[in-house]
PDB file of C-alpha atoms and ligand atoms in Angstrom:
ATOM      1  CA  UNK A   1       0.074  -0.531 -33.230  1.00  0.00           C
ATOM      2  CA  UNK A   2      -3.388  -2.250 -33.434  1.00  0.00           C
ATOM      3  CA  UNK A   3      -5.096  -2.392 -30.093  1.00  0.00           C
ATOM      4  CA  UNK A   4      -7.855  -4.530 -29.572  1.00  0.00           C
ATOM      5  CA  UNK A   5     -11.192  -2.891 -28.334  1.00  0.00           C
ATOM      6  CA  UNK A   6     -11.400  -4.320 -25.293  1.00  0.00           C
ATOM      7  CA  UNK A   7      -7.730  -3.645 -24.297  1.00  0.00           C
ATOM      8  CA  UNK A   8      -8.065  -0.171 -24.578  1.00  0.00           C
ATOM      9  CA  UNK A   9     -10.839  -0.118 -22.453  1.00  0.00           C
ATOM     10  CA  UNK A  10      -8.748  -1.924 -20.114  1.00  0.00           C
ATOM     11  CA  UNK A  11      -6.267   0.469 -20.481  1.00  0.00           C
ATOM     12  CA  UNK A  12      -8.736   3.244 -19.799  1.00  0.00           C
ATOM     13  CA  UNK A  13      -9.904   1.807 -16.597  1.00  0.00           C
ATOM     14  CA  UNK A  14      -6.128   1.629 -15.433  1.00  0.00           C
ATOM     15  CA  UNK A  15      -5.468   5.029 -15.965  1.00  0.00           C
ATOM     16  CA  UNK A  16      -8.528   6.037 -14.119  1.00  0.00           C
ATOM     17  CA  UNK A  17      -7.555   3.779 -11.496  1.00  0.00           C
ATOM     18  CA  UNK A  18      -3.838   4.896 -11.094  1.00  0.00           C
ATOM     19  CA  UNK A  19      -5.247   8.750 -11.392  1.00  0.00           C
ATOM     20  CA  UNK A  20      -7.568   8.228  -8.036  1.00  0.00           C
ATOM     21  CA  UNK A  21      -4.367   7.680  -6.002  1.00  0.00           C
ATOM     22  CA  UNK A  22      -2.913  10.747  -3.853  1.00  0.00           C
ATOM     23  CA  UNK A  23       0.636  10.462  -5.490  1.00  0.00           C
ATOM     24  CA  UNK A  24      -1.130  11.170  -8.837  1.00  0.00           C
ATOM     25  CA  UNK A  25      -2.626  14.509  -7.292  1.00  0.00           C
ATOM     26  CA  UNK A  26      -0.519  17.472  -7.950  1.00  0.00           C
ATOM     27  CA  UNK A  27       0.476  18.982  -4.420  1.00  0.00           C
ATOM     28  CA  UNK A  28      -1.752  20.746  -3.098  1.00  0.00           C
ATOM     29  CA  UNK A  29      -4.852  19.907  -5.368  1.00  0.00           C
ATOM     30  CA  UNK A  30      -6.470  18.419  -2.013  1.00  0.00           C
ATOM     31  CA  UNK A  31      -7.286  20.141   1.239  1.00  0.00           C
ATOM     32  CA  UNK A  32      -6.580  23.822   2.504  1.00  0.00           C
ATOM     33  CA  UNK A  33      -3.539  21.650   4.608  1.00  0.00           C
ATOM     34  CA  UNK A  34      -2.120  19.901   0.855  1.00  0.00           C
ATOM     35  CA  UNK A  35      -2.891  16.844   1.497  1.00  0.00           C
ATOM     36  CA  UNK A  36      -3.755  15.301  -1.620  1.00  0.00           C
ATOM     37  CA  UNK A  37      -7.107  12.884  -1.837  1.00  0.00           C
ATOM     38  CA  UNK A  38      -7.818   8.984  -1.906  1.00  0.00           C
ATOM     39  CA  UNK A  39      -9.898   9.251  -5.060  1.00  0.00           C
ATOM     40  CA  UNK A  40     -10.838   5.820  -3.816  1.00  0.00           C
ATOM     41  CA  UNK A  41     -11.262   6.565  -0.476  1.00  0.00           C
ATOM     42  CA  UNK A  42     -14.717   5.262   0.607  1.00  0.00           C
ATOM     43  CA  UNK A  43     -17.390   2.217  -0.737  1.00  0.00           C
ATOM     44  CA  UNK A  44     -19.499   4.902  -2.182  1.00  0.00           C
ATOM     45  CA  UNK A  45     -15.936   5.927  -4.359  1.00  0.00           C
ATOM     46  CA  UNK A  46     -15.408   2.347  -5.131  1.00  0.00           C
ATOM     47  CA  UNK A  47     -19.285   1.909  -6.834  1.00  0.00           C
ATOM     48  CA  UNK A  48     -18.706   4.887  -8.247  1.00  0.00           C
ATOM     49  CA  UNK A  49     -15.779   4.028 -10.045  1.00  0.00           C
ATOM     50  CA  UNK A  50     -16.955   0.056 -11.234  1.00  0.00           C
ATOM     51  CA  UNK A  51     -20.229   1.800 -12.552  1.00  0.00           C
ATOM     52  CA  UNK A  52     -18.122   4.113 -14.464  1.00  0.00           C
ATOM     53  CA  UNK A  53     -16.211   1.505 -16.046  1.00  0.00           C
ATOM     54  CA  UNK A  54     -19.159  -0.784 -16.815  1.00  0.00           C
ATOM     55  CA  UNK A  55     -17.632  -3.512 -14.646  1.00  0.00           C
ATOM     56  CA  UNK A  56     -20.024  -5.923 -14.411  1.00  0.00           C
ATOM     57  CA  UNK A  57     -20.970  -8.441 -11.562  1.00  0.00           C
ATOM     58  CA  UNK A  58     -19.142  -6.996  -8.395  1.00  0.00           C
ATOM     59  CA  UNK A  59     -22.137  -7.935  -6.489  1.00  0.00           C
ATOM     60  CA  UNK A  60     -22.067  -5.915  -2.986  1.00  0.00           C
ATOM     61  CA  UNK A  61     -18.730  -4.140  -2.420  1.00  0.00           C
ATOM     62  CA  UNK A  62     -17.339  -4.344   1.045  1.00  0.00           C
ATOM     63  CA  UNK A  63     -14.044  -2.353   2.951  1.00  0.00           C
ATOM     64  CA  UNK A  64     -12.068  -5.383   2.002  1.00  0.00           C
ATOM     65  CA  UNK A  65     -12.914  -4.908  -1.727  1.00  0.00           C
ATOM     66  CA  UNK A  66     -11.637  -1.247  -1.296  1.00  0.00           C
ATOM     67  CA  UNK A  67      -8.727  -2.448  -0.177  1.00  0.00           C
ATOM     68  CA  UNK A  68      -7.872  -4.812  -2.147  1.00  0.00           C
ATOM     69  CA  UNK A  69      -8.527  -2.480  -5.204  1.00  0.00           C
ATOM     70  CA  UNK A  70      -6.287   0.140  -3.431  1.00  0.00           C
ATOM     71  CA  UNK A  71      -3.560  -3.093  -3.382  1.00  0.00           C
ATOM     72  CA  UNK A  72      -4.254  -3.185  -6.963  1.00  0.00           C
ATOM     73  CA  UNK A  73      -3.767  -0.126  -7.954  1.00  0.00           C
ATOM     74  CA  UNK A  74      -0.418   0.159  -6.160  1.00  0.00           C
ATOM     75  CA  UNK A  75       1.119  -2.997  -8.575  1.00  0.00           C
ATOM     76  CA  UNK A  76      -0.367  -1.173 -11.697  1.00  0.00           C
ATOM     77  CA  UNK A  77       1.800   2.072 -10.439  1.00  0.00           C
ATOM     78  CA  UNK A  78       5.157  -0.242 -10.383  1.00  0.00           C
ATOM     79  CA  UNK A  79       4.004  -1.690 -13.516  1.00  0.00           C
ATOM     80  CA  UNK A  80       3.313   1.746 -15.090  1.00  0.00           C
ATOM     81  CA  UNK A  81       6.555   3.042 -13.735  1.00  0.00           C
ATOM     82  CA  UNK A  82       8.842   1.097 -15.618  1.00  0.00           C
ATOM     83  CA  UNK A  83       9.970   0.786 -19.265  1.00  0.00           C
ATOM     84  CA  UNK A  84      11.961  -2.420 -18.706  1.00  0.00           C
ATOM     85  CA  UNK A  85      10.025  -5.534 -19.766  1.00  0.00           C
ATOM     86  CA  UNK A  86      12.559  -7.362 -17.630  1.00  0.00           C
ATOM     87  CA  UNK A  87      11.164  -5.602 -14.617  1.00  0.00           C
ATOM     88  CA  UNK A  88       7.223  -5.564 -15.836  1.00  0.00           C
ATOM     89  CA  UNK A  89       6.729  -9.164 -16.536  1.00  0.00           C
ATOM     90  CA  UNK A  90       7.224 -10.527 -13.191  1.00  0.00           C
ATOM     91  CA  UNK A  91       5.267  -7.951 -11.873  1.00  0.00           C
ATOM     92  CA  UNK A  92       2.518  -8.667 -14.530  1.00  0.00           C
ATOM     93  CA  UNK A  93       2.710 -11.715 -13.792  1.00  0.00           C
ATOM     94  CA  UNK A  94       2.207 -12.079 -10.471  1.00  0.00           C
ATOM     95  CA  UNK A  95      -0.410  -9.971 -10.693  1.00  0.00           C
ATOM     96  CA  UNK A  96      -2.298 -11.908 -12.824  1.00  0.00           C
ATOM     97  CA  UNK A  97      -1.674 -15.299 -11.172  1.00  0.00           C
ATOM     98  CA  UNK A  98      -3.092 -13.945  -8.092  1.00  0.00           C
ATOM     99  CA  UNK A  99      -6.146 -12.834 -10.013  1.00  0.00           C
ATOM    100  CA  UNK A 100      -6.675 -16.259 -11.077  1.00  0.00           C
ATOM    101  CA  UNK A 101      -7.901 -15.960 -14.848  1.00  0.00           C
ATOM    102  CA  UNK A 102     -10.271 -18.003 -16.397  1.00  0.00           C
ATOM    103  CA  UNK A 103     -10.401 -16.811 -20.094  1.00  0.00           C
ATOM    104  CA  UNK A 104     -13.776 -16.880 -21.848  1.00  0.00           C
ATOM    105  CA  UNK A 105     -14.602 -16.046 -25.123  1.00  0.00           C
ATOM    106  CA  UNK A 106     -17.909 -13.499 -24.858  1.00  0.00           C
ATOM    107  CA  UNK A 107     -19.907 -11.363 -27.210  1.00  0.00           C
ATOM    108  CA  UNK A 108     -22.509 -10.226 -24.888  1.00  0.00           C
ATOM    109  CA  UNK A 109     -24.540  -6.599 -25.077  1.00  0.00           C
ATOM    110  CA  UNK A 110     -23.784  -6.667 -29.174  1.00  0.00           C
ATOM    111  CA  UNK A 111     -19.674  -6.338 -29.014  1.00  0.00           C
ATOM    112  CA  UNK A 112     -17.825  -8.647 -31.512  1.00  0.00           C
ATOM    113  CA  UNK A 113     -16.598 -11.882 -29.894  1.00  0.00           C
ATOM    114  CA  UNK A 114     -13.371 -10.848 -27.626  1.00  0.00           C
ATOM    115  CA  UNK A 115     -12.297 -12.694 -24.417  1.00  0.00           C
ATOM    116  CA  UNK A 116     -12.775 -11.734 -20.768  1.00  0.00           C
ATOM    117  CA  UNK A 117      -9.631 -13.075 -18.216  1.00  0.00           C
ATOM    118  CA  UNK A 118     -11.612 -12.861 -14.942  1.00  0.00           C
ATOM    119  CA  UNK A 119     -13.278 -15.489 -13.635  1.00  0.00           C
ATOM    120  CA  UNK A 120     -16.825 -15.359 -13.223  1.00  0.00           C
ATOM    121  CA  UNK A 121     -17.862 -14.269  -9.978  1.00  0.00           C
ATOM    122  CA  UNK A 122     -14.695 -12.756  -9.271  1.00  0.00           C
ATOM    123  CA  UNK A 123     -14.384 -10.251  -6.656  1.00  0.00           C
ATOM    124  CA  UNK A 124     -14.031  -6.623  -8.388  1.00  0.00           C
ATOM    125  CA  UNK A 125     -10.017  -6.357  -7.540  1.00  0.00           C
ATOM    126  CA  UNK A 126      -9.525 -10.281  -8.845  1.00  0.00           C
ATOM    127  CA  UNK A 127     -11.399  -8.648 -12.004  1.00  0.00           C
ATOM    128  CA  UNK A 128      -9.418  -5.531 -12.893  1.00  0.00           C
ATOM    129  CA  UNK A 129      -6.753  -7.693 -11.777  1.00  0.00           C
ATOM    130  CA  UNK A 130      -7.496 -10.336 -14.161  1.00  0.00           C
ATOM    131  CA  UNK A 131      -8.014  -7.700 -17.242  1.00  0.00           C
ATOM    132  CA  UNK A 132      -6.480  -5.098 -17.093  1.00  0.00           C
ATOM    133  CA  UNK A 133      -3.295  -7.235 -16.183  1.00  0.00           C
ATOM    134  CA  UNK A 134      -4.009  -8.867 -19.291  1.00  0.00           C
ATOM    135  CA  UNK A 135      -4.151  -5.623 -21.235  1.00  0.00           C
ATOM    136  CA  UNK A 136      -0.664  -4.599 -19.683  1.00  0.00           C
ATOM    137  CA  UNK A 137       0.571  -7.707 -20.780  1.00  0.00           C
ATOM    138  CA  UNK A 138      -0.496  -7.350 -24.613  1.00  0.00           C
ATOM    139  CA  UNK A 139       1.723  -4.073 -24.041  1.00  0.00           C
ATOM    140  CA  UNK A 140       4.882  -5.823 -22.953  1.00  0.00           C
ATOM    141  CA  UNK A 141       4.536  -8.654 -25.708  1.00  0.00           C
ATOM    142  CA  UNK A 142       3.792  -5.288 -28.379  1.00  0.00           C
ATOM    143  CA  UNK A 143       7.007  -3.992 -27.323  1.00  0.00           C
ATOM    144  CA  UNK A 144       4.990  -0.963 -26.393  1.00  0.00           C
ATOM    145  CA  UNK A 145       6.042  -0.002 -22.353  1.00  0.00           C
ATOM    146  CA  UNK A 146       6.943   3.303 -23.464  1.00  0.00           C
ATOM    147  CA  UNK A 147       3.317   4.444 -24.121  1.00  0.00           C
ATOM    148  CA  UNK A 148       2.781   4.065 -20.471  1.00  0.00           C
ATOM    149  CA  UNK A 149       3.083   7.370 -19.539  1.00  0.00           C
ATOM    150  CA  UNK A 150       2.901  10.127 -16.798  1.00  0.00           C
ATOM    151  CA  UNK A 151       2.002  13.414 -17.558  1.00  0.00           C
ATOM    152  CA  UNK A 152       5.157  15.760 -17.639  1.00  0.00           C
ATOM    153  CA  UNK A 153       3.502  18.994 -16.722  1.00  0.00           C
ATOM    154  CA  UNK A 154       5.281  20.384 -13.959  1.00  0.00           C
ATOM    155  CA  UNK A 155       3.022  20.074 -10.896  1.00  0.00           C
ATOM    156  CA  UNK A 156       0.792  16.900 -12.452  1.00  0.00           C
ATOM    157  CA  UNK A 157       1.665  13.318 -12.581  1.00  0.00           C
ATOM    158  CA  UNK A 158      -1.518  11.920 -13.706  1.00  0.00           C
ATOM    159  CA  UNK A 159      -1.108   8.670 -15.928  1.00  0.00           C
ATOM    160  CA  UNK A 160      -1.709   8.322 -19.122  1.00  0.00           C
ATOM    161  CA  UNK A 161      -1.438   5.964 -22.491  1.00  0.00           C
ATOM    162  CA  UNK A 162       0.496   7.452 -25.062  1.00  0.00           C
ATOM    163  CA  UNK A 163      -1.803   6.293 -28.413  1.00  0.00           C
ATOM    164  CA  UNK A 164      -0.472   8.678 -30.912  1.00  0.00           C
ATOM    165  CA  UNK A 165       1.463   6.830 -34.095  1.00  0.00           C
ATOM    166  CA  UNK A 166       4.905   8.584 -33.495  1.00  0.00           C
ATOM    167  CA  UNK A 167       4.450   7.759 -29.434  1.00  0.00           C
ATOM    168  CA  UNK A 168       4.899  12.381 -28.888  1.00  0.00           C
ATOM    169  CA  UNK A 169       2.113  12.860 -26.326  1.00  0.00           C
ATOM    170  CA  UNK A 170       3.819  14.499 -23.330  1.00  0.00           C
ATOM    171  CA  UNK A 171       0.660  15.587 -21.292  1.00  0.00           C
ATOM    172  CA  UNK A 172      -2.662  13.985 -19.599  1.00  0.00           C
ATOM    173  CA  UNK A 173      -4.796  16.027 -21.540  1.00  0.00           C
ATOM    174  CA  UNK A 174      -3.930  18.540 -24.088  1.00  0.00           C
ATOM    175  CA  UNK A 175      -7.016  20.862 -22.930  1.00  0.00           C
ATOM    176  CA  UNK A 176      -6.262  21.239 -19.238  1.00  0.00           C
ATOM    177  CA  UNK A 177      -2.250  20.547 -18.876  1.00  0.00           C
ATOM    178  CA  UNK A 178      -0.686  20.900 -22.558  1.00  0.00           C
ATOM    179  CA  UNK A 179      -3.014  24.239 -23.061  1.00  0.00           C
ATOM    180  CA  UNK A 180      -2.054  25.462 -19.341  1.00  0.00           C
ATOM    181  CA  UNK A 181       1.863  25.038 -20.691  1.00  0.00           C
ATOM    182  CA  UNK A 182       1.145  26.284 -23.919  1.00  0.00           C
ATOM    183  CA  UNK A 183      -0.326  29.616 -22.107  1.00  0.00           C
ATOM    184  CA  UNK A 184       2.483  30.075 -19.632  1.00  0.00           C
ATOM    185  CA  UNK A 185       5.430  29.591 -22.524  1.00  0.00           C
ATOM    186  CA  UNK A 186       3.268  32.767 -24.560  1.00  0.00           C
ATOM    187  CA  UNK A 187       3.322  34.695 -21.363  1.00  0.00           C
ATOM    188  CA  UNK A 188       6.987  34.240 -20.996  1.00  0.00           C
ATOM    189  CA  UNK A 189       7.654  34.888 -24.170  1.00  0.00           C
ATOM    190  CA  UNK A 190       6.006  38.285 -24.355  1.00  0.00           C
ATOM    191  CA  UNK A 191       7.297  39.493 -20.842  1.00  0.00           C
ATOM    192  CA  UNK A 192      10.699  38.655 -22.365  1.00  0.00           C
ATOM    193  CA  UNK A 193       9.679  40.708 -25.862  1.00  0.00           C
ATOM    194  CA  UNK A 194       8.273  42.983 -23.803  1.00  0.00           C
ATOM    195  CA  UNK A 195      11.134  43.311 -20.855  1.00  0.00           C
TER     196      UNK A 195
HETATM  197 ZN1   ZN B   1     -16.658  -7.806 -22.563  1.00  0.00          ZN
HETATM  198 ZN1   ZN B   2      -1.316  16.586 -16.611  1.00  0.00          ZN
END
């Protein structure tokens, strides 16, 4: 599957989006108490986050942009939940009508000629709306819903796009959760041996 540049960007930025909500915490990764954290749960979080995506243009972010980003995110969870195109396209959609996309052909800062969806001057939730909706939607239309992924380590459910060829990835990150797996199968092996 070819993915454009851009899209995969996209893609990145919804992953790192879905992984600052508390249902992508593993339980009790938070507080002493368990409760898991609002990656996204301040202004300073939310500048954070568009500075760490490059997302340009969001002017002065306000409470109401964090909450409509947090609004955001939760449609990209339904979207990412399901492998039914059936189910994703309205979703999609609506998501992206809402955003109200003005596609643009750009090649600024030196990147080959691609097009940005949001409209200029859109609010930083219209604009991940707007893009990264578009980027789910090149998924749907590839046939491709099944690389939408959550991690299937035990105690993780972070998100993650599946691009390997023969679609095998079963873990976020093979350095933290398939290497923590990968360690506790060899310990159970050898206290079996060794038992
Ligand atoms: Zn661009
Ligand atoms: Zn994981």
């Amino acid at each position: 599957m070819l993915i454009p540049h851009d899209t995969r960007i996209a893609l990145d930025t919804v992953v790192d989006l879905l992984n600052t909500a508390p249902e992508s915490e593993p339980p009790g990764s938070g507080q002493p108490e368990g409760e898991p954290i609002d990656g996204l749960a301040d202004i300073a979080a939310l500048y954070d986050f568009a500075q760490r995506h490059r997302i340009s243009g969001v002017g002065e972010l306000h409470e109401k942009d964090l909450r409509a980003v947090q609004d955001v995110r939760t449609r990209f969870a339904a979207i990412f939940a399901t492998d039914d195109a059936q189910i994703a396209a309205p979703l999609v959609n609506a998501l992206i009508a809402a955003a109200g996309t003005t596609p643009q052909l750009s090649d600024h800062d030196g990147y080959d000629w691609h097009v940005h969806y949001f409209a200029p001057g859109a609010s930083i939730a219209d604009h991940l709306a707007a893009d990264c909706g578009m980027a789910l939607a090149f998924i749907v239309v590839a046939g491709e819903q099944e690389r939408l992924r959550r991690c299937e380590a035990p105690d993780c459910r972070h998100a993650f796009v599946d691009l390997s060829r023969n679609r095998s990835r079963r873990y976020c990150s093979s350095r933290t959760c398939g290497n923590r797996l990968h360690v506790a199968a060899y310990r159970a092996r050898r206290k079996e041996a060794a038992g």
